[in-house]
Amino acid sequence: LLFAMGLGTTITFASSHWLLAWMGLEINTLAILPLMCQSHHPRAVEATIKYFLTQATAAAMLLFASITNAWITGQWNLEFMSYSLPTTLVIVALALKIGLAPLHAWMPEVLQGLDLTTGLILSTWQKLAPFCLLLQINPSNTSLLLILGLASTLVGGWGGLNQNQLRKILAYSSIAHLGWMILVLQFFPSLTLLTLLMYFVMTFSLFISFKVNNSTTINSLSMSWSKAPIISSMVPFILLSLGGLPPLSGFTPKWLILQELTKQSLAPLATLAALSALLSLYFYLRISYAMTLTMSPNILLNALPWRLPSNQHTLPLAITT
């Protein structure tokens, strides 16, 4: 299934024909569905069905848009999206695929129903193929992408504020980061790519550290000092890097994006995006506070988990951190 997932993404990467790109996205979706519901938990099955419905809708829209484009222009090439109707439809379909606001509502729900490993695949690898298409179509109407990006940064900031579930917080942080990438997509595509790679590394290390701790709520994080003290001293750095604080690597893409937006004389937009980053920073700080500065009450229930040594490979976590 992982191989088929990789194959789908690679087909989309390699294609310059709309049908082939659509086919790659479909293979990708169909390959991750069994991985999502492998635990047979009702929540996992529900999340899988939600994911399947949104991805099928997005794929149908994409197919419709490419057929419309072929009907108007007479060719199927990805690069020549000169008409505004098919371009807008394609952008909206891909926004639904990666979960940009205001088409984001499936993302926290789906991520909440999955285990952390599949959630990691969903929030990193599954974003690659749609982003590859978005980078290639070179859109003519700039305001749509800016609206999507700004809405995503704001929703990603507001949505995560009073969440207690880590996976939902991660979903909202994913929405916010994708919003940052979309904002700068048409002005400086390589910067979008840099942001995407940074986001992948930080999200990977965060997901794996939560998996080592075996924690899915903020409350269960307060036991991590006794289970894995080194991890719980490192994770706040990852979180603050996701929030975009200066000495850490997550600051670089945000700084460059704000600079690029001011160059394009979109200073109000840049201000709003920077303010929405403060909202995200609040809930990252909340997680790191719960992880490092609170001690869990040592009742019997909480004293059990850390007695069992974890048998997971921590090398990838160490490298990405």
Short mmCIF file of N, CA and C in Angstrom, two decimals, residues 11 21 23 111 130 168 182 185 204 209 216 220 244 249 263:
data_model
loop_
_atom_site.label_atom_id
_atom_site.label_comp_id
_atom_site.label_asym_id
_atom_site.label_seq_id
_atom_site.Cartn_x
_atom_site.Cartn_y
_atom_site.Cartn_z
N ILE A 11 3.46 9.42 -10.18
CA ILE A 11 2.75 9.60 -11.46
C ILE A 11 2.32 11.06 -11.61
N ALA A 21 -2.33 13.14 -14.32
CA ALA A 21 -2.22 13.76 -12.99
C ALA A 21 -3.38 13.33 -12.10
N MET A 23 -5.15 10.66 -12.41
CA MET A 23 -5.03 9.23 -12.11
C MET A 23 -4.06 9.00 -10.94
N LEU A 111 -8.06 13.66 10.87
CA LEU A 111 -6.81 13.42 11.59
C LEU A 111 -7.08 12.92 13.01
N PRO A 130 -0.84 17.33 -4.76
CA PRO A 130 -1.61 18.54 -5.08
C PRO A 130 -0.73 19.78 -5.16
N LYS A 168 -5.93 17.20 16.61
CA LYS A 168 -6.67 18.33 16.04
C LYS A 168 -5.81 19.57 15.99
N ILE A 182 0.51 28.98 0.40
CA ILE A 182 -0.33 29.41 -0.71
C ILE A 182 -0.22 30.92 -0.94
N LEU A 185 2.71 31.55 -3.19
CA LEU A 185 2.87 30.59 -4.30
C LEU A 185 3.08 31.25 -5.64
N PHE A 204 7.18 16.03 11.03
CA PHE A 204 7.65 14.66 11.20
C PHE A 204 8.18 14.46 12.61
N SER A 209 7.67 12.28 18.01
CA SER A 209 7.86 12.43 19.46
C SER A 209 6.57 12.17 20.22
N THR A 216 -2.06 11.44 23.05
CA THR A 216 -2.93 12.06 22.06
C THR A 216 -3.67 13.28 22.62
N SER A 220 -2.17 14.20 28.68
CA SER A 220 -1.28 13.05 28.79
C SER A 220 0.16 13.43 28.51
N GLY A 244 7.40 29.68 14.61
CA GLY A 244 8.17 30.65 13.85
C GLY A 244 8.91 31.66 14.69
N SER A 249 14.65 27.29 13.02
CA SER A 249 14.58 27.20 11.55
C SER A 249 13.21 27.56 11.00
N LYS A 263 7.24 43.18 -0.69
CA LYS A 263 7.78 43.59 -1.99
C LYS A 263 6.66 43.72 -3.03
#
